[in-house]
Amino acid sequence: MSVQKVGVAGCGLMGSGIAEVAARAGKDVVVREVSKEAVEAGRGRIEASLTRALKREKISSEERDEVLERISFTQDLADLADRDLVIEAIIEELEAKNELFGTLDELCGPETIFASNTSSLTITEMAAAVNRPDRVVGLHFFNPVPVMKLVEVVRTIATSEEAFDRTFAFARSLGKEPIAAKDNSGFVVNLLLVPYMLDAIRQLERGVASMRDMDTAMVLGCGYPMGPFTLCDFVGNDTTLRIAEIMFEEYREERYAPPPLLKRLVAMGRYGRKSGKGFYDYSGDEPTPLPV
Ligand code: 3HC
């Protein structure tokens, strides 16, 4: 039985992208946010992204309207009760995720699969907290969700073959390229990407080269779409700090330890693009490097 009814809990940067790609693939989507304001902000994000796709002539205005019609918004978790699959993309805190899945465990039918879009927490810790550990998986998307082709589909030692296969097929039905990953903190991409980003910050602290030159180096020298500091600002320095803290807690390896400069930027509210300032200042036409 293929997944048709999708629930998305949390409609921030990732949740809104996940809801959009699911609706664009013809799924019936219910998005849940905690407040009226959060619902409106989430809806605005999806509309803005669809408008962008429309301007780039990737979709017609009829398709845009149809996609929006397939997404309904709610503040009530009970509206996710009939979903085949619920994907959570809420705050990166295990307690919050477990509380959410705990409530959904009571509300949803036994067949509903629970998926987490966590970047660095382990799926096992979420599976262990519900009565359906065999139906809990990781489904990790990448930012910007409508563009990035990869989805990591994560199984724990308790995930059933059937739940894994259904989730894998669901990811493929979104037009994504799924890969199978074991449940370790960071899965595949963040396991490799996060130490790279943190190392770039450490080399900046050591004064190896300027921020802009290090960004240019990785774009022109390696063909990366963005240099490490542009990428940090794109992902969000607060997000990278949180991921690094979780991964360091898990592995106790220096490569995951958050560098002091990252902590200082976050303390100053320099989260990156979303706050207008990070390693760069985004208030002008072109990003300009800020003092670090
Ligand atoms: N939403 C929707 N579409 C977007 C978008 C967005 N936010 N940003 C860009 N796009 C689309 C554009 O519409 C365009 O589509 P088209 O070429 O088919 O018309 C395409 O992406 C390219 O956009 P642009 O020409 O405007 O810009 P770039 O060529 O500079 O590409 C980029 C932008 C796709 C973001 C590219 O720079 C990139 O791939 N950067 C790296 C992103 C990355 O590494 N993401 C992973 C982060 S890690 C993560 O998410 C894991 C988490 O756990 C931390």
Tab-separated table of C-alpha atoms and ligand atoms in Angstrom:
chain	number	residue	atom	x	y	z
A	1	MET	CA	0.000	0.000	0.000
A	2	SER	CA	1.623	3.249	-1.072
A	3	VAL	CA	1.675	6.345	1.119
A	4	GLN	CA	-0.977	8.837	-0.002
A	5	LYS	CA	-2.011	10.679	3.150
A	6	VAL	CA	0.903	12.583	4.627
A	7	GLY	CA	1.090	14.559	7.861
A	8	VAL	CA	3.833	17.097	8.467
A	9	ALA	CA	4.420	18.335	12.005
A	10	GLY	CA	6.275	21.645	12.007
A	11	CYS	CA	6.215	24.057	9.092
A	12	GLY	CA	9.511	25.915	9.369
A	13	LEU	CA	12.177	25.886	6.678
A	14	MET	CA	12.259	22.085	6.365
A	15	GLY	CA	8.625	21.250	7.159
A	16	SER	CA	7.305	23.712	4.595
A	17	GLY	CA	9.615	22.264	1.948
A	18	ILE	CA	8.563	18.700	2.794
A	19	ALA	CA	4.858	19.626	2.656
A	20	GLU	CA	5.411	21.349	-0.690
A	21	VAL	CA	7.226	18.460	-2.376
A	22	ALA	CA	4.670	15.955	-1.059
A	23	ALA	CA	1.747	18.032	-2.385
A	24	ARG	CA	3.557	18.563	-5.706
A	25	ALA	CA	3.805	14.764	-5.967
A	26	GLY	CA	0.004	14.528	-5.619
A	27	LYS	CA	-0.179	13.544	-1.937
A	28	ASP	CA	-2.926	14.691	0.393
A	29	VAL	CA	-1.039	16.726	3.010
A	30	VAL	CA	-2.040	17.954	6.462
A	31	VAL	CA	0.401	20.348	8.100
A	32	ARG	CA	0.292	20.921	11.830
A	33	GLU	CA	1.798	23.936	13.561
A	34	VAL	CA	1.482	25.001	17.176
A	35	SER	CA	-0.066	28.462	16.785
A	36	LYS	CA	-2.091	30.496	14.341
A	37	GLU	CA	0.952	32.694	13.660
A	38	ALA	CA	3.136	29.666	12.949
A	39	VAL	CA	0.465	28.268	10.602
A	40	GLU	CA	0.346	31.552	8.684
A	41	ALA	CA	4.151	31.804	8.507
A	42	GLY	CA	4.327	28.210	7.216
A	43	ARG	CA	1.625	28.783	4.635
A	44	GLY	CA	3.471	31.942	3.520
A	45	ARG	CA	6.707	29.970	3.063
A	46	ILE	CA	5.000	27.368	0.881
A	47	GLU	CA	3.219	30.022	-1.189
A	48	ALA	CA	6.467	31.962	-1.689
A	49	SER	CA	8.300	28.824	-2.810
A	50	LEU	CA	5.514	27.923	-5.264
A	51	THR	CA	5.529	31.473	-6.610
A	52	ARG	CA	9.252	31.115	-7.194
A	53	ALA	CA	8.643	27.854	-9.092
A	54	LEU	CA	5.904	29.586	-11.084
A	55	LYS	CA	8.198	32.494	-12.013
A	56	ARG	CA	10.831	30.010	-13.156
A	57	GLU	CA	8.125	28.330	-15.255
A	58	LYS	CA	8.490	25.020	-13.427
A	59	ILE	CA	4.776	24.936	-12.656
A	60	SER	CA	1.708	26.642	-14.130
A	61	SER	CA	-0.597	28.852	-12.058
A	62	GLU	CA	-3.227	26.055	-12.191
A	63	GLU	CA	-0.706	23.596	-10.782
A	64	ARG	CA	0.225	26.090	-8.060
A	65	ASP	CA	-3.432	26.352	-7.039
A	66	GLU	CA	-3.898	22.570	-7.142
A	67	VAL	CA	-0.837	22.039	-4.954
A	68	LEU	CA	-2.122	24.552	-2.405
A	69	GLU	CA	-5.530	22.854	-2.405
A	70	ARG	CA	-3.887	19.556	-1.500
A	71	ILE	CA	-2.387	21.069	1.669
A	72	SER	CA	-4.529	21.780	4.704
A	73	PHE	CA	-3.286	23.403	7.895
A	74	THR	CA	-4.200	22.700	11.480
A	75	GLN	CA	-3.160	23.356	15.050
A	76	ASP	CA	-4.802	20.138	16.220
A	77	LEU	CA	-2.685	16.968	16.294
A	78	ALA	CA	-5.890	14.879	16.068
A	79	ASP	CA	-6.147	15.974	12.414
A	80	LEU	CA	-3.107	13.773	11.718
A	81	ALA	CA	-4.889	10.653	13.030
A	82	ASP	CA	-5.778	9.192	9.607
A	83	ARG	CA	-2.360	9.730	7.973
A	84	ASP	CA	-0.361	6.878	6.369
A	85	LEU	CA	2.856	8.662	7.284
A	86	VAL	CA	3.603	11.529	9.678
A	87	ILE	CA	6.910	13.362	9.220
A	88	GLU	CA	8.097	15.528	12.069
A	89	ALA	CA	10.246	18.587	11.363
A	90	ILE	CA	9.963	20.386	14.692
A	91	ILE	CA	12.640	21.772	16.997
A	92	GLU	CA	15.807	19.637	17.284
A	93	GLU	CA	15.078	18.519	20.862
A	94	LEU	CA	14.560	14.851	21.681
A	95	GLU	CA	12.042	15.570	24.451
A	96	ALA	CA	9.853	17.661	22.150
A	97	LYS	CA	9.966	14.992	19.435
A	98	ASN	CA	9.151	12.203	21.905
A	99	GLU	CA	6.251	14.179	23.325
A	100	LEU	CA	4.884	14.730	19.823
A	101	PHE	CA	5.216	11.078	18.797
A	102	GLY	CA	3.842	9.979	22.184
A	103	THR	CA	0.629	11.933	21.556
A	104	LEU	CA	0.422	10.746	17.940
A	105	ASP	CA	0.912	7.160	19.124
A	106	GLU	CA	-2.421	7.436	20.954
A	107	LEU	CA	-4.197	9.205	18.093
A	108	CYS	CA	-3.040	7.416	14.944
A	109	GLY	CA	-4.021	3.980	13.691
A	110	PRO	CA	-1.494	1.139	14.169
A	111	GLU	CA	-0.421	1.285	10.510
A	112	THR	CA	0.748	4.914	10.551
A	113	ILE	CA	4.488	5.254	10.058
A	114	PHE	CA	6.285	7.915	12.106
A	115	ALA	CA	9.252	9.589	10.412
A	116	SER	CA	11.675	12.144	11.783
A	117	ASN	CA	13.557	14.695	9.708
A	118	THR	CA	16.123	15.061	12.491
A	119	SER	CA	19.613	16.162	11.427
A	120	SER	CA	21.572	14.510	14.219
A	121	LEU	CA	19.433	12.885	16.896
A	122	THR	CA	19.092	9.128	16.713
A	123	ILE	CA	15.848	7.599	15.491
A	124	THR	CA	16.213	4.737	17.973
A	125	GLU	CA	15.649	7.109	20.884
A	126	MET	CA	12.344	8.153	19.311
A	127	ALA	CA	11.358	4.573	18.430
A	128	ALA	CA	12.037	3.400	21.978
A	129	ALA	CA	9.571	5.945	23.362
A	130	VAL	CA	6.487	4.778	21.420
A	131	ASN	CA	4.437	1.596	21.169
A	132	ARG	CA	5.269	1.092	17.480
A	133	PRO	CA	9.084	0.977	17.318
A	134	ASP	CA	8.834	-1.154	14.161
A	135	ARG	CA	7.091	1.741	12.384
A	136	VAL	CA	9.537	4.535	13.222
A	137	VAL	CA	12.049	5.670	10.584
A	138	GLY	CA	14.277	8.592	9.703
A	139	LEU	CA	13.459	10.618	6.603
A	140	HIS	CA	16.095	13.283	6.255
A	141	PHE	CA	15.649	15.973	3.602
A	142	PHE	CA	18.113	18.680	2.558
A	143	ASN	CA	17.759	22.421	2.292
A	144	PRO	CA	16.320	23.770	-0.014
A	145	VAL	CA	13.967	20.774	0.011
A	146	PRO	CA	12.330	21.438	-3.380
A	147	VAL	CA	15.785	21.483	-5.038
A	148	MET	CA	17.975	18.942	-3.268
A	149	LYS	CA	17.482	15.481	-4.727
A	150	LEU	CA	18.718	13.384	-1.819
A	151	VAL	CA	16.659	11.905	0.994
A	152	GLU	CA	18.255	9.686	3.630
A	153	VAL	CA	15.911	6.907	4.711
A	154	VAL	CA	17.023	5.597	8.072
A	155	ARG	CA	16.243	2.310	9.756
A	156	THR	CA	16.882	1.342	13.336
A	157	ILE	CA	17.428	-2.200	14.603
A	158	ALA	CA	13.674	-2.291	15.303
A	159	THR	CA	12.313	-0.904	11.999
A	160	SER	CA	10.290	-3.469	10.031
A	161	GLU	CA	11.247	-4.210	6.417
A	162	GLU	CA	7.739	-3.245	5.377
A	163	ALA	CA	7.825	0.196	7.062
A	164	PHE	CA	11.290	0.862	5.639
A	165	ASP	CA	10.312	-0.200	2.110
A	166	ARG	CA	7.126	1.882	2.173
A	167	THR	CA	9.033	4.955	3.320
A	168	PHE	CA	11.756	4.389	0.738
A	169	ALA	CA	9.128	4.081	-2.016
A	170	PHE	CA	7.435	7.229	-0.692
A	171	ALA	CA	10.711	9.203	-0.975
A	172	ARG	CA	11.097	7.966	-4.550
A	173	SER	CA	7.498	8.925	-5.352
A	174	LEU	CA	8.425	12.531	-4.472
A	175	GLY	CA	10.948	12.507	-7.317
A	176	LYS	CA	13.820	12.250	-4.831
A	177	GLU	CA	16.790	9.883	-4.842
A	178	PRO	CA	16.628	7.993	-1.554
A	179	ILE	CA	19.577	6.254	0.048
A	180	ALA	CA	19.430	3.771	2.926
A	181	ALA	CA	21.289	4.772	6.068
A	182	LYS	CA	21.808	3.132	9.437
A	183	ASP	CA	20.712	4.962	12.522
A	184	ASN	CA	23.841	6.739	13.673
A	185	SER	CA	23.950	10.413	14.635
A	186	GLY	CA	24.406	12.461	11.427
A	187	PHE	CA	23.463	9.509	9.152
A	188	VAL	CA	25.689	9.890	6.046
A	189	VAL	CA	25.649	13.521	4.930
A	190	ASN	CA	25.943	15.341	8.250
A	191	LEU	CA	28.498	12.816	9.473
A	192	LEU	CA	30.793	14.099	6.728
A	193	LEU	CA	29.491	17.645	6.172
A	194	VAL	CA	29.391	18.911	9.752
A	195	PRO	CA	33.103	18.238	10.523
A	196	TYR	CA	33.940	19.992	7.224
A	197	MET	CA	31.969	23.102	8.202
A	198	LEU	CA	33.377	23.124	11.734
A	199	ASP	CA	36.892	22.651	10.397
A	200	ALA	CA	36.478	25.621	8.061
A	201	ILE	CA	35.549	27.734	11.101
A	202	ARG	CA	38.591	26.438	12.989
A	203	GLN	CA	40.869	27.307	10.080
A	204	LEU	CA	39.320	30.783	9.987
A	205	GLU	CA	40.083	31.115	13.710
A	206	ARG	CA	43.692	30.172	12.903
A	207	GLY	CA	43.824	32.885	10.241
A	208	VAL	CA	44.587	30.536	7.346
A	209	ALA	CA	42.937	32.877	4.822
A	210	SER	CA	40.056	35.330	4.662
A	211	MET	CA	36.494	34.083	4.830
A	212	ARG	CA	35.743	35.128	1.296
A	213	ASP	CA	38.946	33.535	-0.046
A	214	MET	CA	38.170	30.247	1.732
A	215	ASP	CA	34.676	30.293	0.230
A	216	THR	CA	36.089	31.054	-3.213
A	217	ALA	CA	38.658	28.283	-2.752
A	218	MET	CA	36.058	25.565	-2.223
A	219	VAL	CA	33.751	26.824	-4.987
A	220	LEU	CA	36.449	27.205	-7.637
A	221	GLY	CA	38.867	24.565	-6.373
A	222	CYS	CA	36.394	21.780	-5.728
A	223	GLY	CA	33.273	22.785	-7.624
A	224	TYR	CA	31.154	23.019	-4.465
A	225	PRO	CA	27.999	25.105	-5.050
A	226	MET	CA	28.744	27.218	-1.962
A	227	GLY	CA	31.845	27.816	0.131
A	228	PRO	CA	31.767	26.671	3.781
A	229	PHE	CA	30.878	30.045	5.345
A	230	THR	CA	28.129	30.755	2.825
A	231	LEU	CA	26.853	27.254	3.559
A	232	CYS	CA	26.980	27.814	7.349
A	233	ASP	CA	24.920	30.994	6.901
A	234	PHE	CA	22.549	29.119	4.581
A	235	VAL	CA	21.998	26.192	6.978
A	236	GLY	CA	21.849	28.544	9.992
A	237	ASN	CA	24.672	28.916	12.522
A	238	ASP	CA	22.278	28.138	15.378
A	239	THR	CA	21.256	24.933	13.581
A	240	THR	CA	24.880	23.922	12.924
A	241	LEU	CA	25.770	24.634	16.563
A	242	ARG	CA	22.893	22.463	17.788
A	243	ILE	CA	23.847	19.623	15.416
A	244	ALA	CA	27.502	19.846	16.482
A	245	GLU	CA	26.528	19.737	20.161
A	246	ILE	CA	24.418	16.622	19.628
A	247	MET	CA	27.076	14.882	17.521
A	248	PHE	CA	29.840	15.768	19.986
A	249	GLU	CA	27.731	14.419	22.843
A	250	GLU	CA	27.245	11.203	20.859
A	251	TYR	CA	30.784	10.563	19.579
A	252	ARG	CA	33.004	12.572	21.949
A	253	GLU	CA	35.316	13.190	19.007
A	254	GLU	CA	37.022	16.563	18.584
A	255	ARG	CA	35.942	16.827	14.966
A	256	TYR	CA	32.355	17.392	16.108
A	257	ALA	CA	33.178	19.905	18.860
A	258	PRO	CA	31.646	23.310	18.135
A	259	PRO	CA	34.398	25.925	17.678
A	260	PRO	CA	34.258	29.027	19.951
A	261	LEU	CA	33.660	31.363	16.984
A	262	LEU	CA	30.456	29.500	16.070
A	263	LYS	CA	29.198	29.866	19.651
A	264	ARG	CA	30.026	33.591	19.638
A	265	LEU	CA	28.144	34.200	16.397
A	266	VAL	CA	25.074	32.416	17.766
A	267	ALA	CA	25.313	34.342	21.056
A	268	MET	CA	25.218	37.560	19.011
A	269	GLY	CA	22.159	36.402	17.044
A	270	ARG	CA	24.256	36.088	13.875
A	271	TYR	CA	22.379	32.985	12.697
A	272	GLY	CA	23.025	33.564	8.996
A	273	ARG	CA	20.640	34.385	6.194
A	274	LYS	CA	17.538	33.970	8.322
A	275	SER	CA	18.589	36.729	10.729
A	276	GLY	CA	20.213	38.865	8.011
A	277	LYS	CA	23.696	38.481	9.520
A	278	GLY	CA	26.036	35.576	10.083
A	279	PHE	CA	29.530	35.273	8.707
A	280	TYR	CA	28.240	37.699	6.073
A	281	ASP	CA	25.854	40.644	6.138
A	282	TYR	CA	22.870	40.101	3.823
A	283	SER	CA	21.321	43.569	4.009
A	284	GLY	CA	22.868	44.827	0.741
A	285	ASP	CA	22.743	43.576	-2.840
A	286	GLU	CA	25.739	41.283	-2.285
A	287	PRO	CA	26.740	39.489	0.937
A	288	THR	CA	29.627	41.331	2.619
A	289	PRO	CA	31.968	39.696	5.156
A	290	LEU	CA	31.448	40.799	8.773
A	291	PRO	CA	34.155	40.972	11.444
A	292	VAL	CA	34.801	37.624	13.147
B	1	3HC	N1	13.594	27.108	-2.633
B	1	3HC	C1	13.213	26.584	-3.812
B	1	3HC	N2	14.012	26.581	-4.916
B	1	3HC	C2	15.209	27.178	-4.800
B	1	3HC	C3	15.653	27.754	-3.600
B	1	3HC	C4	14.795	27.706	-2.487
B	1	3HC	N3	15.142	28.200	-1.304
B	1	3HC	N4	16.892	28.251	-3.813
B	1	3HC	C5	17.209	27.993	-5.091
B	1	3HC	N5	16.204	27.326	-5.683
B	1	3HC	C6	16.180	26.796	-7.064
B	1	3HC	C7	16.064	27.871	-8.077
B	1	3HC	O1	14.724	28.147	-8.371
B	1	3HC	C8	16.810	27.264	-9.263
B	1	3HC	O2	16.001	26.351	-9.965
B	1	3HC	P1	16.123	26.217	-11.584
B	1	3HC	O3	17.567	26.356	-11.927
B	1	3HC	O4	15.556	24.862	-11.859
B	1	3HC	O5	15.290	27.305	-12.115
B	1	3HC	C9	17.914	26.424	-8.641
B	1	3HC	O6	17.473	26.174	-7.292
B	1	3HC	C10	19.224	27.148	-8.635
B	1	3HC	O7	19.019	28.388	-7.968
B	1	3HC	P2	19.814	29.707	-8.271
B	1	3HC	O8	20.269	29.730	-9.701
B	1	3HC	O9	19.032	30.873	-7.789
B	1	3HC	O10	21.029	29.646	-7.280
B	1	3HC	P3	22.249	28.652	-7.254
B	1	3HC	O11	22.597	28.099	-8.563
B	1	3HC	O12	23.251	29.413	-6.478
B	1	3HC	O13	21.716	27.412	-6.364
B	1	3HC	C11	21.400	26.295	-4.351
B	1	3HC	C12	21.212	27.587	-5.092
B	1	3HC	C13	20.555	25.190	-4.950
B	1	3HC	C14	20.937	26.552	-2.910
B	1	3HC	C15	22.916	25.885	-4.424
B	1	3HC	O14	23.717	26.960	-4.037
B	1	3HC	C16	23.268	24.694	-3.563
B	1	3HC	O15	23.036	23.563	-3.945
B	1	3HC	N6	23.886	24.953	-2.382
B	1	3HC	C17	24.245	23.917	-1.430
B	1	3HC	C18	23.062	23.547	-0.605
B	1	3HC	C19	23.380	22.476	0.371
B	1	3HC	O16	24.502	22.038	0.569
B	1	3HC	N7	22.338	22.022	1.053
B	1	3HC	C20	22.444	21.031	2.083
B	1	3HC	C21	22.598	21.714	3.393
B	1	3HC	S1	22.801	20.572	4.703
B	1	3HC	C22	21.233	20.134	5.111
B	1	3HC	O17	20.257	20.617	4.611
B	1	3HC	C23	21.139	19.074	6.153
B	1	3HC	C24	20.622	19.606	7.448
B	1	3HC	O18	20.418	18.531	8.307
B	1	3HC	C25	21.555	20.616	8.073
